[in-house]
């Protein structure tokens, strides 16, 4: 069944073309465009409009995310592979990039390339946007003469990372929403409903059960403390946003993340998936293994894995095999060490690392599904205990008053 696709392409003269076309898939549409002499930059299903389109929030939509970098890498690779010069490709990217912040950064990159700097050197001037992984792979591609292939590998790597993050976020969204609703409901009952019961009970003059007294005291305390609590929450969120990536804080929290019940295994699998995928991509791009190891550890997102990777780097620097220290490490499971050992022996280490990354991607997906199925009933029970317990404590005095009347 044919759908309507919107596309952005470049013609032979380098002019950008936007239009719609009928097709069965985005790949088929891209093939049609190439047959017409056009170089496709992006092809989107027309159904992506409306409710399916990403919501753009002013002030927040300009943030440069990994998905933006992945799309940029894919488009740049396509244009270079089609024969456009690097400078011309960057000019087109600046014009057609929807993210204004990224467009400004790309404009600076284009200016640096225009005055004779290499692409990797231009990217390195923006470390907050382009990760070291990308800079070093681009540098290897420039030296080896296969920049387009390197950019494709980068795009695939970033796209896999985006999918990984999306799986984790989608699995955690429901529990977080339910927990927030429970907290809001409990707070509303303490602030608005329980005081009504408290006034009614005070008029009766009867002695209240201990649970009811505790709930009324908590309600009175929350009336006074609610504003300071809200202020503290916002202060903490502001502080966390500024310092969550600080080295000293991560060195304290990352080991706790790996040891956390239930979630620790998930955090470790995510870090191993990133380690394997990034190291494979860098080795395929021709980055020296010592340089690659110094980068992939940091890119894993966990300081424990980073330190273990630096130990591997020291072993390689001393002339040892990369898997010599891995077997005795508490970070890398035996399966990873054995597969990497086979890859070293056969000269296909990058291929084995890709298989390891695929395995842990599937493990992350399976673990998140299991966590979701486990957390859902626990949260429902939690909400029931909180709300139901508060209702029961408010009705306990009524039963005692009824007994006194009889």
Coordinates of C-alpha atoms in Angstrom, one line a residue:
X1 CA 0.0 0.0 0.0
X2 CA 1.4 3.4 -1.1
X3 CA 1.8 6.2 1.4
X4 CA 2.7 9.8 1.0
X5 CA 6.2 10.7 2.0
X6 CA 7.7 14.1 2.5
X7 CA 11.4 14.4 1.5
X8 CA 14.3 16.8 1.5
X9 CA 16.9 16.3 -1.2
X10 CA 19.7 18.0 -3.1
X11 CA 19.8 18.3 -6.9
X12 CA 22.9 18.1 -9.1
X13 CA 23.6 21.9 -8.6
X14 CA 23.5 21.5 -4.8
X15 CA 20.1 23.2 -4.5
X16 CA 17.8 21.9 -1.7
X17 CA 14.5 20.5 -2.8
X18 CA 11.4 19.8 -0.6
X19 CA 8.3 18.0 -1.8
X20 CA 6.1 14.9 -1.3
X21 CA 5.9 11.7 -3.3
X22 CA 3.9 8.5 -3.2
X23 CA 5.8 5.3 -2.3
X24 CA 5.6 2.0 -0.5
X25 CA 8.5 2.7 1.9
X26 CA 11.1 5.3 2.7
X27 CA 13.8 3.1 1.0
X28 CA 11.7 2.9 -2.2
X29 CA 11.2 6.6 -2.2
X30 CA 15.0 7.2 -1.7
X31 CA 15.6 4.9 -4.7
X32 CA 13.1 7.0 -6.8
X33 CA 14.8 10.2 -5.9
X34 CA 18.3 8.9 -6.8
X35 CA 16.9 7.7 -10.1
X36 CA 15.8 11.3 -10.7
X37 CA 19.3 12.6 -10.0
X38 CA 18.5 13.8 -6.5
X39 CA 20.4 13.1 -3.3
X40 CA 17.9 12.4 -0.5
X41 CA 18.7 14.0 2.9
X42 CA 15.6 12.8 4.7
X43 CA 12.5 10.9 3.9
X44 CA 9.6 10.9 6.3
X45 CA 6.2 9.1 6.2
X46 CA 3.4 11.6 5.9
X47 CA 1.7 9.9 8.9
X48 CA 4.5 11.5 11.0
X49 CA 2.6 14.7 11.0
X50 CA -0.1 15.6 13.5
X51 CA -0.1 13.5 16.7
X52 CA 2.8 11.4 15.7
X53 CA 5.1 14.3 15.1
X54 CA 7.5 15.2 17.9
X55 CA 6.3 18.1 20.0
X56 CA 8.5 21.2 19.7
X57 CA 8.5 23.2 22.9
X58 CA 10.1 26.7 22.7
X59 CA 13.2 27.0 24.8
X60 CA 13.5 23.2 25.2
X61 CA 13.5 22.0 21.6
X62 CA 16.8 23.7 20.8
X63 CA 18.6 21.3 23.0
X64 CA 21.1 19.2 21.0
X65 CA 20.4 15.5 21.6
X66 CA 22.0 12.3 20.4
X67 CA 19.2 11.8 17.9
X68 CA 20.1 15.2 16.3
X69 CA 23.8 14.1 16.0
X70 CA 22.7 10.7 14.5
X71 CA 20.6 12.4 11.8
X72 CA 23.3 14.9 11.1
X73 CA 25.9 12.1 10.7
X74 CA 23.6 10.1 8.4
X75 CA 22.9 13.1 6.2
X76 CA 26.5 14.2 6.0
X77 CA 27.6 10.7 5.0
X78 CA 24.9 10.5 2.3
X79 CA 26.0 13.8 0.7
X80 CA 29.7 13.0 0.8
X81 CA 29.0 9.6 -0.7
X82 CA 27.0 11.2 -3.4
X83 CA 30.1 13.3 -4.5
X84 CA 29.4 16.6 -2.8
X85 CA 32.3 18.4 -1.3
X86 CA 32.6 18.5 2.5
X87 CA 32.2 22.3 2.6
X88 CA 29.1 22.2 0.3
X89 CA 27.6 19.4 2.4
X90 CA 28.1 21.4 5.6
X91 CA 26.5 24.5 4.0
X92 CA 23.4 22.4 3.2
X93 CA 23.3 20.9 6.7
X94 CA 23.3 24.4 8.2
X95 CA 20.4 25.4 6.0
X96 CA 18.2 22.4 6.5
X97 CA 18.9 21.5 10.1
X98 CA 15.7 22.2 12.1
X99 CA 17.5 22.4 15.5
X100 CA 18.6 26.0 15.7
X101 CA 21.3 25.3 18.3
X102 CA 22.8 22.6 16.1
X103 CA 22.6 24.8 13.1
X104 CA 24.7 27.5 14.9
X105 CA 27.3 24.9 15.9
X106 CA 27.4 23.5 12.3
X107 CA 27.9 27.0 11.0
X108 CA 31.0 27.4 13.2
X109 CA 32.2 24.0 12.0
X110 CA 31.7 25.1 8.3
X111 CA 33.6 28.3 8.9
X112 CA 36.5 26.3 10.4
X113 CA 36.6 23.9 7.5
X114 CA 36.4 26.8 5.1
X115 CA 39.6 28.3 6.5
X116 CA 41.5 25.0 6.1
X117 CA 40.9 23.1 9.4
X118 CA 40.0 19.4 9.2
X119 CA 36.5 18.3 10.1
X120 CA 37.7 16.4 13.2
X121 CA 39.5 19.5 14.4
X122 CA 36.4 21.7 13.8
X123 CA 34.2 19.2 15.7
X124 CA 36.7 19.0 18.6
X125 CA 36.1 22.7 19.3
X126 CA 32.6 21.8 20.5
X127 CA 33.1 19.0 23.0
X128 CA 29.7 19.6 24.6
X129 CA 28.0 18.7 21.3
X130 CA 30.2 16.2 19.6
X131 CA 31.5 13.4 21.8
X132 CA 35.2 12.3 21.7
X133 CA 34.0 9.1 20.1
X134 CA 32.8 11.0 17.1
X135 CA 35.8 13.3 16.9
X136 CA 38.3 10.4 16.9
X137 CA 36.4 8.2 14.4
X138 CA 36.1 11.2 12.0
X139 CA 39.8 11.8 12.4
X140 CA 40.5 8.1 11.6
X141 CA 38.2 8.3 8.6
X142 CA 40.0 11.5 7.3
X143 CA 43.4 9.8 7.6
X144 CA 42.2 6.6 6.0
X145 CA 40.2 8.2 3.2
X146 CA 36.9 6.6 4.1
X147 CA 35.1 9.5 5.9
X148 CA 31.7 8.6 4.4
X149 CA 31.9 5.1 5.7
X150 CA 33.0 6.4 9.1
X151 CA 30.0 8.8 9.3
X152 CA 27.6 5.9 8.4
X153 CA 29.1 3.8 11.2
X154 CA 28.7 6.7 13.5
X155 CA 25.1 7.3 12.5
X156 CA 24.3 3.6 13.1
X157 CA 26.1 3.6 16.4
X158 CA 24.2 6.7 17.6
X159 CA 20.9 5.3 16.3
X160 CA 21.5 2.1 18.3
X161 CA 22.2 4.2 21.4
X162 CA 19.0 6.3 20.9
X163 CA 17.0 3.0 20.6
X164 CA 18.6 1.8 23.8
X165 CA 17.8 4.9 25.7
X166 CA 14.3 4.9 24.3
X167 CA 13.7 1.3 25.6
X168 CA 14.8 2.2 29.1
X169 CA 12.8 5.5 29.2
X170 CA 9.6 3.9 27.9
X171 CA 9.9 1.1 30.5
X172 CA 10.4 3.6 33.3
X173 CA 7.8 6.1 32.3
X174 CA 4.8 4.3 33.7
X175 CA 6.2 3.6 37.1
X176 CA 7.4 7.2 37.5
X177 CA 4.0 8.6 36.5
X178 CA 2.1 6.3 38.8
X179 CA 4.5 7.2 41.7
X180 CA 4.1 10.9 41.1
X181 CA 0.3 10.5 40.9
X182 CA 0.3 8.6 44.3
X183 CA 2.4 11.4 45.9
X184 CA 0.2 14.1 44.5
X185 CA -3.0 12.2 45.7
X186 CA -1.6 11.6 49.2
X187 CA -0.5 15.3 49.5
X188 CA -3.9 16.5 48.3
X189 CA -5.7 14.3 50.9
X190 CA -3.4 15.5 53.7
X191 CA -3.9 19.2 52.8
X192 CA -7.6 19.4 51.8
X193 CA -9.6 16.3 52.9
X194 CA -8.1 15.3 56.3
X195 CA -8.5 18.8 57.7
X196 CA -12.3 18.6 57.0
X197 CA -12.5 15.3 59.0
X198 CA -10.3 16.8 61.8
X199 CA -12.7 19.7 62.2
X200 CA -15.6 17.3 62.4
X201 CA -14.0 15.1 64.9
X202 CA -12.9 18.0 67.1
X203 CA -16.6 19.1 67.4
X204 CA -17.6 15.7 68.6
X205 CA -15.1 15.8 71.5
X206 CA -14.5 12.0 71.3
X207 CA -11.0 10.5 71.8
X208 CA -9.5 9.6 68.4
X209 CA -7.6 6.4 67.6
X210 CA -3.8 6.6 67.4
X211 CA -3.7 6.2 63.6
X212 CA -6.1 9.0 63.2
X213 CA -4.2 11.3 65.5
X214 CA -1.0 10.5 63.6
X215 CA -2.7 11.3 60.3
X216 CA -4.1 14.6 61.6
X217 CA -0.7 15.6 63.1
X218 CA 1.0 14.8 59.7
X219 CA -1.7 17.0 58.0
X220 CA -1.0 19.9 60.3
X221 CA 2.7 19.6 59.8
X222 CA 2.4 19.4 56.0
X223 CA 0.4 22.7 56.0
X224 CA 3.4 24.5 57.5
X225 CA 6.1 22.5 55.6
X226 CA 4.6 22.3 52.1
X227 CA 6.2 25.5 50.8
X228 CA 9.7 24.8 52.2
X229 CA 9.4 21.2 50.8
X230 CA 8.5 22.5 47.3
X231 CA 11.4 25.0 47.4
X232 CA 13.8 22.3 48.5
X233 CA 12.7 20.0 45.7
X234 CA 13.2 22.7 43.1
X235 CA 16.6 23.6 44.6
X236 CA 17.7 20.0 44.5
X237 CA 16.5 19.6 40.9
X238 CA 18.5 22.7 39.9
X239 CA 21.6 21.5 41.8
X240 CA 21.3 18.0 40.3
X241 CA 21.0 19.4 36.8
X242 CA 24.3 21.3 37.3
X243 CA 26.3 18.7 39.1
X244 CA 24.9 15.2 38.1
X245 CA 27.9 14.8 35.7
X246 CA 30.5 16.0 38.2
X247 CA 33.3 13.4 38.6
X248 CA 33.2 13.3 42.4
X249 CA 29.5 12.7 42.5
X250 CA 29.6 10.0 39.8
X251 CA 32.4 8.1 41.6
X252 CA 30.2 7.9 44.6
X253 CA 26.9 7.1 42.9
X254 CA 28.0 4.8 40.0
X255 CA 29.1 1.9 42.2
X256 CA 25.9 2.1 44.1
X257 CA 23.9 1.9 40.9
X258 CA 25.6 -1.4 40.0
X259 CA 24.8 -2.8 43.4
X260 CA 21.3 -1.6 43.6
X261 CA 18.7 -4.4 43.9
X262 CA 16.7 -5.1 40.7
X263 CA 18.0 -2.1 38.8
X264 CA 21.8 -2.9 39.2
X265 CA 21.8 -5.6 36.6
X266 CA 20.0 -3.3 34.1
X267 CA 22.6 -0.5 34.7
X268 CA 25.5 -2.9 34.1
X269 CA 24.0 -4.4 30.9
X270 CA 23.5 -0.8 29.5
X271 CA 27.1 0.1 30.3
X272 CA 28.4 -3.2 28.7
X273 CA 26.2 -2.6 25.6
X274 CA 27.7 0.9 25.2
X275 CA 31.3 -0.3 25.8
X276 CA 31.0 -3.1 23.2
X277 CA 29.2 -1.0 20.6
X278 CA 31.5 2.0 20.9
X279 CA 34.7 -0.1 20.9
X280 CA 33.6 -2.0 17.9
X281 CA 32.8 1.2 16.0
X282 CA 36.1 2.7 16.8
X283 CA 38.1 -0.4 15.8
X284 CA 36.2 -0.6 12.5
X285 CA 37.1 3.0 11.8
X286 CA 40.8 2.3 12.3
X287 CA 41.2 4.1 15.6
X288 CA 44.2 2.6 17.5
X289 CA 43.1 0.3 20.3
X290 CA 44.9 2.3 23.1
X291 CA 43.2 5.5 22.0
X292 CA 39.9 3.7 21.6
X293 CA 40.0 2.2 25.1
X294 CA 40.7 5.6 26.6
X295 CA 37.4 6.9 25.0
X296 CA 34.9 4.0 25.3
X297 CA 35.3 3.7 29.1
X298 CA 34.1 7.3 29.5
X299 CA 31.4 6.7 26.9
X300 CA 30.0 3.7 28.9
X301 CA 28.4 6.2 31.3
X302 CA 29.7 4.5 34.5
X303 CA 32.9 5.2 36.3
X304 CA 33.3 1.6 37.5
X305 CA 33.3 0.4 33.9
X306 CA 35.6 3.3 32.9
X307 CA 38.2 2.3 35.5
X308 CA 38.0 -1.3 34.4
X309 CA 38.6 -0.2 30.8
X310 CA 41.6 1.9 31.8
X311 CA 43.0 -1.3 33.4
X312 CA 42.6 -3.0 30.1
X313 CA 44.4 -0.1 28.4
X314 CA 47.3 -0.5 30.8
X315 CA 47.5 -4.2 30.0
X316 CA 47.6 -3.5 26.2
X317 CA 50.2 -0.8 26.8
X318 CA 52.4 -3.4 28.5
X319 CA 52.1 -5.7 25.5
X320 CA 49.5 -8.0 27.0
X321 CA 46.3 -9.2 25.4
X322 CA 43.2 -7.1 25.8
X323 CA 41.4 -10.1 27.4
X324 CA 44.3 -11.0 29.7
X325 CA 42.9 -8.9 32.6
X326 CA 39.3 -9.1 31.5
X327 CA 38.8 -12.6 32.7
X328 CA 39.5 -11.7 36.3
X329 CA 37.5 -8.5 36.3
X330 CA 34.3 -8.3 38.3
X331 CA 32.9 -5.8 35.7
X332 CA 33.2 -7.9 32.5
X333 CA 31.2 -11.2 32.5
X334 CA 33.1 -14.4 31.4
X335 CA 31.0 -14.5 28.2
X336 CA 32.3 -11.1 27.1
X337 CA 35.9 -12.1 27.9
X338 CA 35.6 -15.3 25.9
X339 CA 34.0 -13.8 22.9
X340 CA 36.6 -11.0 22.8
X341 CA 39.4 -13.7 23.1
X342 CA 38.0 -15.5 20.1
X343 CA 37.8 -12.2 18.2
X344 CA 41.5 -11.5 19.0
X345 CA 42.5 -15.0 17.9
X346 CA 40.6 -14.8 14.6
X347 CA 41.4 -11.1 13.9
X348 CA 37.7 -10.2 14.0
X349 CA 37.6 -8.4 17.4
X350 CA 35.3 -5.6 16.0
X351 CA 32.8 -8.2 14.7
X352 CA 32.7 -10.1 18.1
X353 CA 32.2 -6.8 19.9
X354 CA 29.2 -6.0 17.7
X355 CA 27.7 -9.4 18.6
X356 CA 28.3 -8.7 22.3
X357 CA 26.6 -5.3 21.9
X358 CA 23.6 -6.9 20.1
X359 CA 23.3 -9.5 22.9
X360 CA 23.3 -6.9 25.6
X361 CA 20.8 -4.7 23.7
X362 CA 18.4 -7.7 23.7
X363 CA 19.2 -8.3 27.4
X364 CA 18.4 -4.7 28.2
X365 CA 15.1 -5.0 26.4
X366 CA 14.2 -8.2 28.1
X367 CA 15.2 -6.9 31.6
X368 CA 13.2 -3.7 31.2
X369 CA 10.1 -5.7 30.2
X370 CA 10.6 -7.9 33.3
X371 CA 11.0 -4.9 35.5
X372 CA 7.9 -3.3 34.1
X373 CA 5.8 -6.4 34.8
X374 CA 7.3 -6.6 38.3
X375 CA 6.9 -2.9 39.2
X376 CA 3.3 -2.4 38.0
X377 CA 1.6 -4.7 40.6
X378 CA 4.0 -3.3 43.3
X379 CA 3.0 0.2 42.5
X380 CA -0.7 -0.6 42.4
X381 CA -0.3 -2.2 45.8
X382 CA 1.6 0.8 47.1
X383 CA -1.0 3.3 45.9
X384 CA -3.7 1.1 47.4
X385 CA -2.0 1.0 50.8
X386 CA -1.3 4.7 50.9
X387 CA -4.8 5.9 49.8
X388 CA -6.7 3.1 51.4
X389 CA -4.8 3.5 54.6
X390 CA -5.6 7.2 54.8
X391 CA -9.3 6.6 54.2
X392 CA -9.4 3.9 56.9
X393 CA -7.7 6.0 59.5
X394 CA -10.3 8.7 58.9
X395 CA -13.2 6.4 59.3
X396 CA -11.9 4.6 62.4
X397 CA -13.3 7.4 64.8
X398 CA -16.8 6.9 63.2
X399 CA -16.8 3.3 64.2
X400 CA -15.8 4.1 67.8
X401 CA -18.5 6.9 68.0
X402 CA -21.1 4.5 66.7
X403 CA -20.2 2.0 69.4
X404 CA -20.5 4.7 72.1
X405 CA -24.0 5.7 70.8
X406 CA -25.1 2.1 71.0

